[in-house]
XYZ file of C-alpha atoms in Angstrom:
471
model
C 7.026 -13.578 -15.907
C 8.770 -16.041 -17.922
C 6.166 -17.061 -19.708
C 5.540 -13.898 -20.626
C 8.931 -12.322 -21.980
C 9.565 -15.824 -23.746
C 5.883 -14.851 -25.792
C 7.911 -12.204 -26.864
C 9.781 -12.374 -30.216
C 13.645 -10.547 -30.073
C 15.133 -12.522 -31.983
C 18.593 -10.877 -33.008
C 20.090 -12.394 -36.228
C 23.526 -12.332 -38.399
C 23.957 -8.766 -40.288
C 21.597 -7.072 -38.726
C 22.200 -3.219 -38.500
C 24.869 -1.644 -36.479
C 22.699 1.522 -35.062
C 20.654 0.432 -32.633
C 17.989 3.694 -32.922
C 16.988 1.371 -35.715
C 13.143 0.192 -37.208
C 14.712 -3.216 -37.057
C 15.439 -3.690 -33.210
C 11.881 -1.613 -32.910
C 10.628 -5.171 -31.686
C 12.919 -5.022 -27.964
C 10.271 -1.715 -27.622
C 7.448 -4.551 -26.932
C 9.796 -6.531 -24.435
C 11.152 -3.300 -22.687
C 7.689 -2.556 -21.841
C 6.990 -6.013 -20.795
C 9.550 -6.014 -17.914
C 8.793 -2.031 -17.230
C 4.656 -3.457 -16.990
C 5.806 -6.712 -15.106
C 7.998 -5.303 -13.137
C 7.178 -1.598 -11.920
C 7.938 -1.417 -8.450
C 12.197 -1.697 -9.353
C 11.805 0.426 -12.254
C 10.171 2.943 -10.290
C 12.732 2.380 -7.638
C 15.409 1.890 -9.085
C 17.605 4.247 -12.274
C 17.083 3.400 -15.851
C 19.401 4.655 -18.696
C 19.279 3.796 -22.565
C 22.183 2.636 -24.604
C 22.620 1.906 -28.066
C 18.803 2.875 -27.753
C 17.934 -1.123 -26.389
C 20.374 -1.724 -23.843
C 18.954 -1.146 -20.213
C 20.734 -0.060 -17.319
C 19.347 -0.301 -14.024
C 21.125 1.436 -11.294
C 20.288 0.125 -7.328
C 22.506 2.840 -5.801
C 23.643 2.447 -3.040
C 24.118 3.642 0.988
C 28.106 3.973 0.644
C 29.028 5.212 -2.329
C 32.893 3.656 -1.111
C 32.027 0.868 -1.417
C 33.430 -1.510 -5.394
C 29.055 -2.277 -7.095
C 29.019 -5.316 -8.417
C 27.001 -5.702 -12.220
C 24.385 -8.227 -13.009
C 23.649 -9.309 -16.608
C 22.426 -10.934 -18.669
C 20.634 -10.076 -22.619
C 17.682 -9.843 -24.343
C 17.859 -10.937 -27.848
C 17.771 -14.931 -28.306
C 18.543 -16.885 -31.806
C 15.928 -17.417 -34.119
C 14.059 -20.393 -35.139
C 14.317 -21.232 -38.330
C 11.066 -21.179 -40.273
C 11.583 -24.939 -40.971
C 12.070 -25.925 -38.084
C 8.985 -25.197 -36.019
C 6.908 -27.632 -37.242
C 9.711 -30.008 -35.814
C 9.281 -28.396 -32.140
C 6.729 -30.114 -29.765
C 4.973 -26.877 -28.708
C 5.043 -23.284 -30.530
C 8.464 -21.380 -28.943
C 6.409 -18.482 -28.664
C 3.798 -19.611 -26.833
C 5.859 -20.510 -23.296
C 3.847 -23.759 -22.707
C 3.886 -24.426 -19.500
C 3.252 -28.806 -19.127
C 2.149 -30.778 -16.610
C 5.292 -31.359 -15.107
C 6.350 -27.765 -15.268
C 8.706 -27.444 -18.056
C 8.527 -24.463 -19.687
C 8.553 -24.527 -23.505
C 10.040 -21.849 -26.065
C 12.449 -20.115 -27.877
C 15.020 -18.012 -25.423
C 13.765 -19.636 -22.089
C 16.554 -20.800 -20.998
C 19.169 -18.266 -22.764
C 18.968 -15.872 -21.467
C 15.721 -15.225 -20.414
C 15.906 -17.202 -17.118
C 17.795 -15.099 -16.178
C 16.960 -12.243 -16.695
C 14.059 -11.794 -15.200
C 15.661 -13.778 -12.507
C 17.177 -10.475 -11.594
C 14.724 -8.371 -12.014
C 12.202 -10.360 -9.400
C 14.715 -11.026 -7.477
C 14.881 -6.977 -6.505
C 11.413 -7.085 -6.874
C 10.952 -9.095 -3.958
C 13.482 -7.429 -1.800
C 12.117 -4.044 -2.807
C 9.110 -5.941 -1.211
C 10.640 -7.515 1.668
C 11.943 -3.533 2.536
C 15.380 -4.263 1.478
C 18.237 -1.273 0.651
C 21.603 -1.680 -0.954
C 24.896 -0.308 1.178
C 26.414 -1.225 -1.924
C 24.706 -0.232 -5.880
C 23.843 -3.481 -8.109
C 24.096 -3.007 -11.622
C 21.967 -4.711 -13.679
C 22.626 -4.589 -17.468
C 21.371 -5.836 -20.263
C 22.223 -5.919 -24.107
C 19.832 -6.549 -27.209
C 23.237 -8.159 -29.140
C 24.710 -10.994 -27.256
C 23.489 -13.236 -29.808
C 24.453 -11.744 -33.417
C 24.087 -8.269 -34.449
C 26.337 -5.561 -35.116
C 25.579 -2.911 -32.785
C 27.448 -3.852 -29.458
C 25.062 -3.255 -27.160
C 27.111 -4.420 -23.707
C 30.360 -2.750 -25.085
C 28.728 0.859 -25.045
C 26.716 -0.418 -20.553
C 30.580 -0.584 -20.187
C 32.165 2.170 -21.529
C 29.681 4.171 -20.285
C 30.900 2.660 -16.478
C 34.354 2.697 -17.212
C 33.488 5.867 -16.653
C 31.479 6.320 -14.268
C 33.600 4.332 -11.761
C 37.233 3.600 -14.023
C 39.124 0.523 -14.493
C 38.984 -2.647 -12.404
C 36.458 -1.026 -10.002
C 33.561 -3.206 -9.677
C 33.438 -6.104 -6.996
C 32.238 -8.628 -9.759
C 29.402 -9.433 -12.449
C 27.737 -12.264 -12.318
C 26.534 -13.160 -16.277
C 25.189 -16.791 -17.801
C 27.690 -19.835 -18.242
C 27.541 -22.615 -15.626
C 25.209 -24.674 -13.658
C 24.811 -27.646 -11.517
C 25.785 -30.796 -13.272
C 24.378 -33.644 -10.776
C 25.519 -37.016 -11.559
C 28.273 -37.466 -13.714
C 31.164 -39.579 -12.709
C 30.172 -40.553 -9.636
C 29.573 -36.817 -8.038
C 27.307 -33.429 -8.377
C 29.383 -30.262 -9.298
C 28.659 -26.924 -9.078
C 30.929 -25.567 -12.123
C 31.047 -21.421 -12.421
C 32.161 -20.693 -14.848
C 36.237 -17.954 -15.019
C 36.626 -18.284 -18.258
C 35.576 -18.359 -21.962
C 36.154 -18.964 -25.381
C 37.219 -16.797 -28.424
C 35.619 -16.919 -30.748
C 36.070 -15.586 -34.635
C 34.930 -16.327 -37.830
C 36.754 -16.897 -41.228
C 35.776 -16.793 -44.732
C 36.949 -19.725 -47.406
C 35.846 -18.189 -51.097
C 36.810 -19.810 -54.113
C 36.435 -16.852 -56.930
C 36.437 -18.643 -60.694
C 35.335 -17.642 -64.074
C 31.349 -18.319 -64.630
C 29.966 -19.361 -68.327
C 27.402 -21.095 -69.403
C 26.922 -25.055 -66.998
C 25.911 -27.365 -70.249
C 29.542 -26.958 -71.089
C 31.282 -27.774 -67.163
C 35.003 -27.322 -66.112
C 35.267 -30.976 -63.698
C 34.731 -28.825 -60.867
C 33.010 -25.644 -60.207
C 33.310 -22.859 -57.837
C 30.840 -25.236 -55.312
C 33.122 -28.627 -56.060
C 35.969 -26.901 -55.290
C 35.174 -25.323 -52.022
C 32.893 -28.507 -50.713
C 37.408 -30.347 -51.554
C 38.448 -27.479 -49.360
C 35.927 -27.989 -46.301
C 36.722 -31.475 -45.785
C 40.528 -30.957 -45.477
C 39.322 -28.400 -42.785
C 36.740 -31.354 -40.905
C 39.602 -33.335 -41.513
C 42.220 -32.136 -40.203
C 40.978 -30.866 -36.626
C 42.515 -28.506 -34.258
C 44.880 -30.243 -31.666
C 44.023 -31.173 -28.434
C 45.739 -29.188 -25.323
C 45.407 -29.080 -21.766
C 48.180 -26.604 -19.459
C 47.559 -24.148 -16.917
C 46.079 -20.592 -18.464
C 42.636 -22.654 -18.977
C 41.269 -23.346 -15.825
C 39.473 -26.329 -17.587
C 42.883 -27.941 -16.275
C 41.398 -26.814 -12.924
C 38.286 -28.866 -12.906
C 40.852 -31.907 -13.833
C 42.270 -31.538 -10.310
C 38.581 -31.253 -9.247
C 37.803 -34.529 -10.977
C 40.727 -36.659 -9.866
C 40.459 -35.831 -6.688
C 36.831 -36.054 -6.245
C 35.372 -37.801 -9.155
C 35.473 -41.252 -10.558
C 37.402 -41.884 -13.318
C 39.534 -44.859 -13.857
C 43.038 -45.319 -13.087
C 44.179 -44.658 -16.384
C 43.313 -41.495 -16.700
C 44.061 -40.189 -12.813
C 46.857 -41.317 -13.674
C 47.639 -39.183 -16.290
C 46.497 -36.285 -15.252
C 48.646 -36.502 -12.155
C 51.927 -35.192 -14.051
C 51.864 -31.952 -16.104
C 53.822 -34.082 -18.367
C 51.125 -36.762 -19.209
C 48.180 -34.272 -19.456
C 48.832 -34.579 -23.436
C 47.509 -38.392 -23.043
C 44.788 -37.154 -20.194
C 43.597 -34.441 -22.658
C 42.913 -37.336 -25.900
C 41.707 -39.558 -23.274
C 39.433 -37.013 -21.783
C 38.167 -35.498 -25.373
C 38.153 -39.251 -26.664
C 34.489 -39.822 -24.116
C 33.050 -37.065 -23.797
C 32.013 -34.016 -26.233
C 31.874 -31.261 -24.754
C 35.990 -31.674 -22.759
C 36.853 -32.145 -25.616
C 35.486 -28.924 -27.062
C 37.267 -27.461 -23.683
C 40.569 -28.959 -24.602
C 40.497 -27.720 -28.184
C 39.689 -24.690 -30.531
C 37.122 -25.935 -32.343
C 35.587 -25.395 -35.673
C 32.126 -25.976 -36.672
C 31.338 -25.089 -41.101
C 28.020 -23.158 -40.125
C 27.360 -20.759 -42.911
C 28.040 -22.175 -47.422
C 26.530 -20.418 -50.199
C 27.044 -21.069 -53.575
C 26.126 -20.141 -57.692
C 22.538 -18.018 -58.039
C 20.692 -20.287 -61.140
C 20.652 -23.771 -62.225
C 22.069 -22.959 -65.423
C 25.826 -20.818 -65.135
C 28.171 -22.298 -63.187
C 29.357 -20.122 -60.296
C 31.899 -17.683 -59.538
C 32.217 -17.795 -56.151
C 31.538 -20.189 -53.783
C 31.762 -19.567 -50.088
C 31.796 -21.465 -46.381
C 31.801 -19.632 -43.007
C 33.154 -21.460 -40.550
C 33.158 -20.507 -36.522
C 36.092 -21.318 -33.598
C 36.112 -20.806 -30.624
C 39.620 -20.485 -29.579
C 41.505 -21.779 -26.162
C 43.653 -19.979 -24.690
C 46.088 -21.386 -25.666
C 45.775 -20.583 -29.708
C 45.732 -17.285 -30.849
C 42.918 -16.128 -33.973
C 46.713 -14.938 -35.791
C 47.431 -18.996 -34.916
C 44.019 -20.202 -37.260
C 45.218 -17.590 -39.676
C 48.466 -19.499 -40.064
C 46.959 -22.591 -39.899
C 44.075 -21.863 -42.348
C 47.473 -20.330 -44.665
C 49.172 -23.820 -44.739
C 45.501 -26.491 -44.131
C 44.786 -25.356 -47.782
C 47.557 -23.826 -49.908
C 48.058 -27.528 -51.263
C 44.370 -27.679 -52.014
C 44.673 -24.880 -53.902
C 47.323 -25.293 -55.694
C 45.502 -29.188 -57.180
C 42.522 -26.911 -58.216
C 45.026 -24.001 -59.765
C 43.904 -21.414 -57.448
C 46.465 -18.907 -55.638
C 46.181 -17.570 -52.225
C 44.478 -13.992 -51.377
C 45.592 -14.317 -47.210
C 44.204 -12.333 -44.490
C 43.924 -8.629 -44.623
C 44.967 -9.306 -48.052
C 43.974 -8.527 -51.694
C 43.153 -10.294 -55.174
C 45.185 -9.044 -57.725
C 43.554 -7.452 -60.454
C 42.191 -9.855 -63.254
C 42.633 -12.123 -61.320
C 39.735 -14.248 -61.785
C 40.956 -18.034 -60.265
C 42.252 -17.580 -57.085
C 40.858 -18.807 -52.550
C 40.748 -15.874 -50.572
C 40.886 -16.096 -46.717
C 39.209 -12.926 -44.589
C 38.338 -12.427 -41.205
C 36.151 -9.377 -40.012
C 36.646 -9.694 -36.859
C 37.287 -12.081 -33.856
C 37.624 -11.919 -29.632
C 40.896 -14.257 -28.494
C 40.081 -16.567 -25.367
C 39.636 -14.512 -21.950
C 41.434 -13.356 -19.272
C 40.719 -16.311 -16.435
C 38.910 -15.193 -13.372
C 41.417 -15.918 -9.984
C 40.608 -18.798 -8.315
C 41.700 -17.261 -5.652
C 40.906 -13.691 -3.660
C 38.662 -11.427 -1.724
C 36.166 -11.330 -4.982
C 36.461 -15.529 -4.896
C 36.867 -15.767 -1.316
C 33.049 -14.592 -0.892
C 31.560 -16.078 -4.313
C 32.889 -19.915 -3.723
C 31.137 -19.947 -0.306
C 27.467 -18.912 -1.963
C 27.644 -20.862 -4.751
C 29.253 -23.306 -2.074
C 25.368 -22.344 -0.803
C 24.193 -24.728 -3.802
C 24.600 -27.226 -0.935
C 21.435 -26.993 0.990
C 20.209 -28.166 -2.278
C 22.635 -30.864 -3.312
C 24.543 -31.684 0.384
C 27.890 -33.189 -1.776
C 28.234 -30.959 -4.492
C 31.571 -30.447 -5.219
C 32.121 -26.458 -7.169
C 34.911 -26.465 -9.259
C 36.107 -23.637 -11.504
C 35.326 -24.755 -14.792
C 35.317 -22.981 -18.076
C 32.899 -21.926 -20.570
C 32.925 -22.932 -24.427
C 30.274 -19.514 -25.330
C 31.023 -16.368 -25.964
C 29.605 -13.394 -23.343
C 28.282 -10.260 -23.075
C 31.096 -10.488 -20.363
C 33.929 -10.154 -23.048
C 32.903 -6.187 -24.116
C 33.556 -5.020 -19.166
C 37.385 -6.961 -18.496
C 38.488 -3.508 -17.943
C 36.093 -3.568 -15.217
C 36.972 -6.296 -13.038
C 38.739 -9.699 -12.652
C 36.286 -11.304 -11.161
C 33.706 -11.988 -13.422
C 31.346 -15.527 -12.430
C 29.049 -16.757 -15.406
C 27.433 -19.236 -14.125
C 23.434 -20.012 -13.284
C 22.426 -22.001 -10.323
C 19.849 -24.063 -12.604
C 20.476 -27.822 -13.133
C 21.663 -29.179 -16.369
C 18.944 -31.220 -16.186
C 16.657 -28.786 -15.697
C 17.689 -26.863 -18.937
C 17.844 -28.730 -22.321
C 17.966 -28.025 -26.424
C 19.594 -24.224 -26.349
C 20.104 -22.519 -28.742
C 17.830 -25.840 -31.047
C 14.518 -27.062 -31.421
C 12.548 -28.204 -27.984
C 13.991 -25.482 -26.303
C 13.250 -25.710 -22.808
C 13.399 -24.544 -18.640
C 11.771 -26.554 -15.614
C 10.604 -24.145 -12.668
C 12.400 -25.546 -10.261
C 15.345 -24.692 -12.656
C 14.024 -20.648 -13.221
C 12.486 -20.665 -9.166
C 16.695 -22.122 -8.435
C 18.110 -18.522 -10.284
C 16.095 -16.075 -8.877
C 16.764 -17.514 -5.138
C 20.640 -17.894 -5.924
C 20.398 -13.964 -7.160
C 18.185 -12.679 -4.053
C 21.494 -14.644 -2.038
C 23.990 -13.323 -4.028
C 22.850 -9.454 -3.589
C 22.298 -9.452 -0.181
C 25.801 -11.448 0.012
C 27.326 -9.479 -2.063
C 25.895 -5.938 -0.190
C 27.835 -7.711 3.280
C 31.077 -8.590 2.378
C 33.827 -6.318 3.125
C 37.565 -6.875 2.038
C 39.516 -8.126 4.713
């Protein structure tokens, strides 16, 4: 089932059409057909609705509609496979090769078709055994989580808000943290209680053109290089604070992890958390990402012909926004950081939400089409947590000494569109981190055992949610 889904390319690109009915998205018809043919029992028993053409919402109506529903999420799309990387794959990215050691290789097998197929497989198994829910279960599959501008998750969420109202859902589960074995002396089960925000900043250098036989000392591309170097030489500050759910993980780490006395001492008092953040960031790039707003220069462009001076050159920088920062803080930082460099090259600065003066020929333009602040934090207390925490802890059947700890997702998910429906949003897949590898890059893969454990956990989640009653 999983391999069949991986064999259907569903790549999404930045700048894709904003209309879900556009023929560009017709590739998703093939995936829906495959799902309906593979899970005929599920599509016969559950109500199917479409949003933005290819967004899918399956509803398993419970016998007691007074109970708050639950929502299980995944997304149908994947990041692209650049043509120039195909030869570097051990197995072709859309072959879904199953090797002798139990690994399934392919684009999207870990993000996010494992979870999508696991949710449908769990429902199929429950139907086979005659289970009928008391509590309504929704399964929501958007199709442009990795990019594109349709915002299919937003369309599904808006519909559910119309049906149920605000704060009306018991809990939501989507992709996110997993099981981290053998990390600092423990096995950790890590549901993410929040995710960082995201914003893209375009840095554009605009200068007069001309013939490349009579060049200036610095072309637009050369000036852009200086600006990019300045950005990378000044990363955002580190911060460890109670606003960040990663702080709760560090408290668990101090109590249960095998860490040195220096770090344990720094974590013991909030006044020494800044020093603790420096130590943790220096030791682990993942921890560094969870302790700051990150920046990655991902796209550059400029120049159209080898003998023509570029009149424009640009870079796009992706930031994942910490709970200790805001998008406005990032804007302010760019103005402060890059204005001296612009002055060095005789460029005026056109800040965010502004336009260059008429007739201007030398300027640095900073822009950002849109962004999302860091998400609200799911409480590690209350009815939903008291229900979910023991269920997540059931992973101890597999890992007897595992520690359950709150965590932070560095990437974004479709849950950002669902925050009005509940505060109880858990980003978690019951997969050991050593059973999935190389998400978003060459040789993405997941072990069959990881896929089976995801199915088993969703199977248990639905049944436990059905039995749960808030006191």
